[in-house]
Amino acid sequence: NAGVTQTPKFRVLKTGQSMTLLCAQDMNHEYMYWYRQDPGMGLRLIHYSVGEGTTAKGEVPDGYNVSRLKKQNFLLGLESAAPSQTSVYFCASSSARGWTSGTAQYFGPGTRLTVL
Amino acid sequence: GQQLNQSPQSMFIQEGEDVSMNCTSSSIFNTWLWYKQDPGEGPVLLIALYKAGELTSNGRLTAQFGITRKDSFLNISASIPSDVGIYFCAGPPLTQGGSEKLVFGKGTKLTVNP
């Protein structure tokens, strides 16, 4: 049981390049999330999904796209990377049974992205 | 949007000391989550609280869900060097209209001197 995994761990892009970050979870969770973490800003929600085939915007969605074709996977895409997207990206997942005992968001190890 | 205010922002303590940090909000929460993030890693869930007044322990860690539902506290007893990291509080505010998203505090950075 690996929990939440993220690929890759590190990536360096040039401005204008595109890339996709992959998140996978093996906990059969309905909800999945993408966050970015910047110094002094805490965790900010980019996009999230409440189920296969559905996505929604979070707090800072501009410049990112997402897809949830399979329940266990959530992809984050950058179509044209900008230096402002240099950050650490975290994926998380949680169950959909409401906030009862045992419910929480579980995080992956992160992807450190640098855009030159 | 709703915000969680964590204090203190940072703490520098000696090994063996007890630590206390808190999280407050102007909105009501029905769940409080406490996470720890080690350098270069993702946040790891430490303690989850689901009822007002609830007091829950996890080893040397104890967290409480405030009676007003607008605050929560995390205490660490007899700190050790591996307690170093950033501690985050989080919760889904009732005013949000949906239960799937969390609001996070900005974290308390803990440094433990051996």
Tab-separated table of C-alpha atoms in Angstrom:
chain	number	residue	atom	x	y	z
A	1	ASN	CA	0.000	0.000	0.000
A	2	ALA	CA	2.002	2.970	-1.301
A	3	GLY	CA	-0.559	5.681	-0.428
A	4	VAL	CA	-0.076	8.722	-2.670
A	5	THR	CA	2.813	8.733	-5.130
A	6	GLN	CA	4.021	11.516	-7.415
A	7	THR	CA	6.124	11.472	-10.567
A	8	PRO	CA	8.660	12.998	-11.107
A	9	LYS	CA	10.350	14.145	-7.882
A	10	PHE	CA	12.339	16.912	-9.558
A	11	ARG	CA	12.095	18.707	-12.877
A	12	VAL	CA	13.716	21.691	-14.523
A	13	LEU	CA	11.943	23.381	-17.430
A	14	LYS	CA	12.684	26.304	-19.673
A	15	THR	CA	10.102	29.056	-20.030
A	16	GLY	CA	7.447	28.025	-22.523
A	17	GLN	CA	7.982	24.282	-22.213
A	18	SER	CA	5.154	21.985	-21.205
A	19	MET	CA	5.015	19.092	-18.810
A	20	THR	CA	2.641	16.819	-16.919
A	21	LEU	CA	2.880	15.814	-13.284
A	22	LEU	CA	1.360	12.462	-12.365
A	23	CYS	CA	-0.313	11.619	-9.084
A	24	ALA	CA	-1.479	8.115	-8.199
A	25	GLN	CA	-3.255	6.811	-5.107
A	26	ASP	CA	-4.075	3.250	-4.114
A	27	MET	CA	-6.531	4.015	-1.282
A	28	ASN	CA	-9.631	4.052	-3.512
A	29	HIS	CA	-10.235	7.698	-2.610
A	30	GLU	CA	-12.848	9.668	-4.512
A	31	TYR	CA	-11.314	13.101	-3.986
A	32	MET	CA	-7.923	14.227	-5.292
A	33	TYR	CA	-6.156	17.577	-5.091
A	34	TRP	CA	-3.193	19.495	-6.457
A	35	TYR	CA	-1.491	22.127	-4.276
A	36	ARG	CA	1.518	24.338	-4.696
A	37	GLN	CA	3.705	25.378	-1.805
A	38	ASP	CA	5.800	28.536	-1.885
A	39	PRO	CA	7.856	30.076	0.947
A	40	GLY	CA	5.649	32.150	3.226
A	41	MET	CA	2.486	31.281	1.275
A	42	GLY	CA	1.582	27.932	2.762
A	43	LEU	CA	-0.331	25.387	0.703
A	44	ARG	CA	-2.551	26.776	-2.041
A	45	LEU	CA	-5.102	24.681	-3.894
A	46	ILE	CA	-4.688	24.663	-7.681
A	47	HIS	CA	-7.382	22.233	-8.877
A	48	TYR	CA	-9.249	19.349	-7.375
A	49	SER	CA	-11.500	16.472	-8.394
A	50	VAL	CA	-14.452	14.917	-6.602
A	51	GLY	CA	-14.594	11.904	-8.870
A	52	GLU	CA	-13.471	10.262	-12.082
A	53	GLY	CA	-14.099	12.548	-15.035
A	54	THR	CA	-14.752	15.672	-12.914
A	55	THR	CA	-12.442	18.546	-12.029
A	56	ALA	CA	-12.844	21.959	-10.413
A	57	LYS	CA	-10.776	25.092	-9.929
A	58	GLY	CA	-9.131	25.894	-6.656
A	59	GLU	CA	-7.556	29.070	-5.383
A	60	VAL	CA	-4.779	29.477	-7.984
A	61	PRO	CA	-5.819	27.637	-11.199
A	62	ASP	CA	-4.392	29.965	-13.866
A	63	GLY	CA	-1.716	28.407	-16.062
A	64	TYR	CA	-2.613	24.839	-15.073
A	65	ASN	CA	-4.906	22.150	-16.424
A	66	VAL	CA	-5.888	18.830	-14.880
A	67	SER	CA	-7.493	15.572	-15.873
A	68	ARG	CA	-8.967	12.655	-13.922
A	69	LEU	CA	-9.538	9.892	-16.466
A	70	LYS	CA	-9.097	7.130	-13.900
A	71	LYS	CA	-10.137	7.193	-10.256
A	72	GLN	CA	-6.634	6.456	-9.030
A	73	ASN	CA	-4.808	9.055	-11.142
A	74	PHE	CA	-4.855	12.844	-11.225
A	75	LEU	CA	-2.691	14.678	-13.760
A	76	LEU	CA	-1.522	18.284	-13.533
A	77	GLY	CA	-0.411	19.935	-16.757
A	78	LEU	CA	1.544	23.076	-17.484
A	79	GLU	CA	1.038	24.030	-21.131
A	80	SER	CA	3.542	26.896	-21.245
A	81	ALA	CA	5.675	27.058	-18.138
A	82	ALA	CA	6.571	30.411	-16.578
A	83	PRO	CA	9.166	31.247	-13.895
A	84	SER	CA	6.276	32.123	-11.541
A	85	GLN	CA	5.357	28.425	-11.594
A	86	THR	CA	8.609	27.486	-9.882
A	87	SER	CA	7.327	25.789	-6.762
A	88	VAL	CA	6.872	22.519	-4.924
A	89	TYR	CA	3.732	20.696	-6.030
A	90	PHE	CA	1.845	18.308	-3.785
A	91	CYS	CA	-0.919	15.928	-4.607
A	92	ALA	CA	-3.371	14.739	-1.976
A	93	SER	CA	-6.381	12.452	-1.786
A	94	SER	CA	-9.256	11.822	0.604
A	95	SER	CA	-12.388	9.741	0.875
A	96	ALA	CA	-15.837	11.142	0.148
A	97	ARG	CA	-17.575	9.935	3.283
A	98	GLY	CA	-17.639	13.299	4.987
A	99	TRP	CA	-15.578	14.463	7.912
A	100	THR	CA	-15.987	11.510	10.207
A	101	SER	CA	-13.464	9.533	12.174
A	102	GLY	CA	-10.551	8.591	9.972
A	103	THR	CA	-11.247	11.048	7.163
A	104	ALA	CA	-8.323	13.266	6.209
A	105	GLN	CA	-6.332	14.390	3.197
A	106	TYR	CA	-3.223	12.301	2.602
A	107	PHE	CA	-0.304	13.857	0.754
A	108	GLY	CA	2.290	12.646	-1.703
A	109	PRO	CA	6.022	13.390	-1.339
A	110	GLY	CA	5.981	16.350	-3.724
A	111	THR	CA	7.521	17.419	-7.027
A	112	ARG	CA	10.067	20.214	-7.002
A	113	LEU	CA	9.721	22.195	-10.250
A	114	THR	CA	12.092	24.909	-11.420
A	115	VAL	CA	11.250	27.019	-14.470
A	116	LEU	CA	14.197	28.928	-15.905
B	1	GLY	CA	-11.882	33.368	2.017
B	2	GLN	CA	-11.654	31.664	5.358
B	3	GLN	CA	-8.266	31.767	7.034
B	4	LEU	CA	-6.544	29.856	9.763
B	5	ASN	CA	-4.128	31.804	11.928
B	6	GLN	CA	-1.326	29.746	13.372
B	7	SER	CA	0.929	30.897	16.162
B	8	PRO	CA	3.702	31.158	16.775
B	9	GLN	CA	5.187	31.349	13.278
B	10	SER	CA	8.421	29.818	14.543
B	11	MET	CA	9.835	28.355	17.730
B	12	PHE	CA	13.382	27.661	18.869
B	13	ILE	CA	13.542	25.301	21.832
B	14	GLN	CA	15.957	23.057	23.686
B	15	GLU	CA	15.657	19.291	23.502
B	16	GLY	CA	13.465	18.021	26.307
B	17	GLU	CA	11.235	21.096	26.464
B	18	ASP	CA	7.488	20.976	25.911
B	19	VAL	CA	5.977	22.806	22.938
B	20	SER	CA	2.573	24.372	22.481
B	21	MET	CA	1.118	25.879	19.316
B	22	ASN	CA	-2.358	26.890	18.276
B	23	CYS	CA	-4.612	27.597	15.367
B	24	THR	CA	-7.540	30.037	15.385
B	25	SER	CA	-10.213	31.142	12.966
B	26	SER	CA	-13.140	33.538	12.797
B	27	SER	CA	-15.183	30.699	11.208
B	28	ILE	CA	-16.494	27.528	12.772
B	29	PHE	CA	-14.838	24.216	11.865
B	30	ASN	CA	-16.211	20.730	12.421
B	31	THR	CA	-12.883	18.992	11.890
B	32	TRP	CA	-9.325	19.936	12.756
B	33	LEU	CA	-6.300	18.218	11.239
B	34	TRP	CA	-2.686	18.605	12.326
B	35	TYR	CA	0.107	17.793	9.892
B	36	LYS	CA	3.903	17.765	10.139
B	37	GLN	CA	6.157	18.433	7.178
B	38	ASP	CA	9.798	17.384	7.258
B	39	PRO	CA	12.217	19.247	4.965
B	40	GLY	CA	11.838	18.017	1.383
B	41	GLU	CA	8.831	15.848	2.188
B	42	GLY	CA	5.064	16.051	1.960
B	43	PRO	CA	2.826	16.844	4.961
B	44	VAL	CA	2.075	13.812	7.125
B	45	LEU	CA	-1.091	13.590	9.210
B	46	LEU	CA	-0.380	13.599	12.943
B	47	ILE	CA	-3.761	13.933	14.625
B	48	ALA	CA	-7.343	14.395	13.448
B	49	LEU	CA	-10.122	15.839	15.638
B	50	TYR	CA	-13.802	15.480	14.769
B	51	LYS	CA	-15.748	16.692	17.839
B	52	ALA	CA	-15.728	19.948	19.784
B	53	GLY	CA	-13.865	19.451	23.062
B	54	GLU	CA	-12.132	16.300	21.811
B	55	LEU	CA	-8.654	15.653	23.212
B	56	THR	CA	-6.550	13.153	21.281
B	57	SER	CA	-3.004	11.901	21.798
B	58	ASN	CA	-0.488	10.309	19.459
B	59	GLY	CA	2.607	9.387	21.438
B	60	ARG	CA	4.146	12.599	22.779
B	61	LEU	CA	1.658	14.699	20.797
B	62	THR	CA	-1.671	15.872	22.142
B	63	ALA	CA	-4.217	17.976	20.271
B	64	GLN	CA	-7.486	19.511	21.372
B	65	PHE	CA	-10.545	20.698	19.441
B	66	GLY	CA	-11.687	23.946	21.060
B	67	ILE	CA	-15.167	24.158	22.541
B	68	THR	CA	-16.039	27.193	20.417
B	69	ARG	CA	-15.036	25.179	17.293
B	70	LYS	CA	-12.912	28.148	16.223
B	71	ASP	CA	-9.578	26.963	17.574
B	72	SER	CA	-7.332	23.986	18.157
B	73	PHE	CA	-4.121	23.357	20.063
B	74	LEU	CA	-1.190	21.006	19.538
B	75	ASN	CA	1.228	20.157	22.319
B	76	ILE	CA	4.462	18.197	22.058
B	77	SER	CA	5.989	16.909	25.274
B	78	ALA	CA	9.688	16.263	25.895
B	79	SER	CA	10.800	17.399	22.438
B	80	ILE	CA	13.520	15.526	20.571
B	81	PRO	CA	15.620	16.580	17.532
B	82	SER	CA	13.413	14.661	15.084
B	83	ASP	CA	10.469	16.898	16.043
B	84	VAL	CA	12.046	19.557	13.808
B	85	GLY	CA	9.781	20.549	10.941
B	86	ILE	CA	6.777	22.657	10.033
B	87	TYR	CA	3.457	21.944	11.720
B	88	PHE	CA	0.260	22.825	9.872
B	89	CYS	CA	-3.318	22.963	11.029
B	90	ALA	CA	-6.136	22.470	8.537
B	91	GLY	CA	-9.877	22.080	8.444
B	92	PRO	CA	-13.006	22.268	6.264
B	93	PRO	CA	-14.932	25.376	7.372
B	94	LEU	CA	-18.709	25.012	7.669
B	95	THR	CA	-19.227	28.263	5.776
B	96	GLN	CA	-17.554	26.812	2.690
B	97	GLY	CA	-20.658	25.103	1.353
B	98	GLY	CA	-18.866	21.858	0.519
B	99	SER	CA	-16.946	19.318	2.509
B	100	GLU	CA	-14.269	18.391	0.011
B	101	LYS	CA	-11.797	21.243	0.483
B	102	LEU	CA	-9.504	22.193	3.339
B	103	VAL	CA	-8.178	25.515	4.557
B	104	PHE	CA	-4.586	25.425	5.812
B	105	GLY	CA	-2.704	27.569	8.278
B	106	LYS	CA	0.687	28.902	7.217
B	107	GLY	CA	2.522	26.691	9.648
B	108	THR	CA	4.658	26.822	12.780
B	109	LYS	CA	8.323	26.114	12.117
B	110	LEU	CA	9.909	24.227	15.013
B	111	THR	CA	13.655	24.075	15.642
B	112	VAL	CA	14.982	21.850	18.415
B	113	ASN	CA	18.494	22.432	19.714
B	114	PRO	CA	20.180	19.260	21.031
